[in-house]
Tab-separated table of C-alpha atoms in Angstrom:
chain	number	residue	atom	x	y	z
A	1483	MET	CA	91.782	98.619	115.746
A	1484	LYS	CA	94.688	100.219	117.517
A	1485	ASP	CA	94.994	103.983	117.511
A	1486	LEU	CA	97.515	104.581	114.711
A	1487	ASN	CA	98.062	108.180	115.847
A	1488	ASN	CA	100.323	106.800	118.606
A	1489	TYR	CA	102.735	105.453	115.989
A	1490	MET	CA	103.000	108.433	113.656
A	1491	LEU	CA	106.296	110.218	113.186
A	1492	PRO	CA	106.396	113.815	114.410
A	1493	CYS	CA	107.186	116.616	111.995
A	1494	MET	CA	110.706	117.763	112.766
A	1495	ASN	CA	110.149	120.954	110.768
A	1496	LYS	CA	107.196	121.881	112.984
A	1497	GLN	CA	109.074	121.037	116.166
A	1498	VAL	CA	112.206	123.005	115.201
A	1499	LEU	CA	110.875	125.889	113.101
A	1500	GLY	CA	107.315	126.109	114.415
A	1501	PHE	CA	105.412	125.638	111.148
A	1502	GLU	CA	104.300	122.613	109.172
A	1503	CYS	CA	106.247	121.246	106.219
A	1504	PRO	CA	104.709	120.463	102.811
A	1505	GLY	CA	104.427	116.805	103.855
A	1506	CYS	CA	102.516	117.422	107.073
A	1507	GLY	CA	99.240	115.557	107.076
A	1508	ILE	CA	100.155	112.718	104.727
A	1509	GLN	CA	100.395	110.122	107.522
A	1510	ARG	CA	97.011	111.127	108.943
A	1511	SER	CA	95.552	111.208	105.424
A	1512	VAL	CA	96.739	107.649	104.700
A	1513	THR	CA	95.214	106.551	108.016
A	1514	LEU	CA	91.900	108.184	107.188
A	1515	VAL	CA	91.782	106.658	103.709
A	1516	SER	CA	92.620	103.216	105.110
A	1517	GLN	CA	89.666	103.615	107.483
A	1518	GLY	CA	87.382	104.372	104.547
A	1519	LYS	CA	87.139	108.106	105.233
A	1520	LEU	CA	87.999	109.103	101.669
A	1521	VAL	CA	86.787	112.709	101.766
A	1522	ASP	CA	88.443	113.356	105.122
A	1523	GLY	CA	91.682	111.923	103.754
A	1524	PHE	CA	91.521	114.304	100.799
A	1525	LEU	CA	90.742	117.287	103.008
A	1526	MET	CA	93.664	116.392	105.277
A	1527	TYR	CA	96.154	116.114	102.387
A	1528	PRO	CA	94.756	116.913	98.914
A	1529	ALA	CA	97.600	115.219	97.008
A	1530	ILE	CA	96.935	111.800	98.557
A	1531	TYR	CA	95.146	110.398	95.534
A	1532	THR	CA	97.442	111.821	92.848
A	1533	LEU	CA	100.479	110.601	94.781
A	1534	SER	CA	98.903	107.159	95.159
A	1535	LEU	CA	98.102	107.014	91.473
A	1536	LEU	CA	101.609	108.238	90.644
A	1537	GLY	CA	103.127	105.471	92.748
A	1538	ILE	CA	100.974	102.847	91.071
A	1539	VAL	CA	101.835	104.085	87.570
A	1540	ILE	CA	105.559	104.167	88.405
A	1541	LEU	CA	105.417	100.651	89.850
A	1542	VAL	CA	103.508	99.271	86.870
A	1543	SER	CA	105.832	101.010	84.390
A	1544	VAL	CA	108.860	99.360	86.015
A	1545	PHE	CA	107.510	95.910	85.174
A	1546	TYR	CA	105.385	96.615	82.110
A	1547	LYS	CA	106.426	99.199	79.554
A	1548	PHE	CA	103.401	100.985	78.091
A	1549	LYS	CA	102.863	103.870	75.741
A	1550	TYR	CA	102.820	107.353	77.258
A	1551	SER	CA	104.008	106.153	80.676
A	1552	THR	CA	106.595	108.960	80.879
A	1553	LYS	CA	103.980	111.573	79.956
A	1554	ILE	CA	101.464	110.191	82.477
A	1555	ILE	CA	104.098	110.127	85.224
A	1556	SER	CA	105.142	113.708	84.432
A	1557	ILE	CA	101.563	115.000	84.472
A	1558	LEU	CA	100.742	113.223	87.759
A	1559	ALA	CA	103.978	114.538	89.307
A	1560	ILE	CA	103.166	118.124	88.275
A	1561	ILE	CA	99.588	117.876	89.579
A	1562	SER	CA	100.861	116.421	92.853
A	1563	ILE	CA	103.470	119.172	93.283
A	1564	VAL	CA	100.873	121.883	92.579
A	1565	LEU	CA	98.462	120.330	95.108
A	1566	ILE	CA	101.185	119.951	97.745
A	1567	LEU	CA	102.439	123.520	97.355
A	1568	THR	CA	98.948	124.999	97.223
A	1569	ASN	CA	97.966	123.123	100.394
A	1570	PHE	CA	101.240	124.152	102.106
A	1571	ILE	CA	100.731	127.844	101.275
A	1572	TYR	CA	97.065	127.698	102.285
A	1573	ASN	CA	97.953	126.120	105.651
A	1574	LEU	CA	100.822	128.546	106.189
A	1575	ILE	CA	98.562	131.556	105.603
A	1576	ASN	CA	95.589	130.277	107.601
A	1577	HIS	CA	97.401	128.810	110.610
A	1578	THR	CA	99.717	131.656	111.493
């Protein structure tokens, strides 16, 4: 398997401002999950699973209308945002 790290996009926020953005780590997390390293993927970017589930629910709800889809999407979006912001603040505090 080729080293996917060579093809990842750099974080412009980190290059310009010197600190990571709330999305930093998602590419590496997806790579880790695709390699079967599920725990490492979560530790890299804790919102990886809620965002994946959110994407699946949104995609399914486009083609198949089901009860409570709006509520499920809203809850998953809120959980994802909380995880992203918590991880961002944690990394900002611990890496400066």
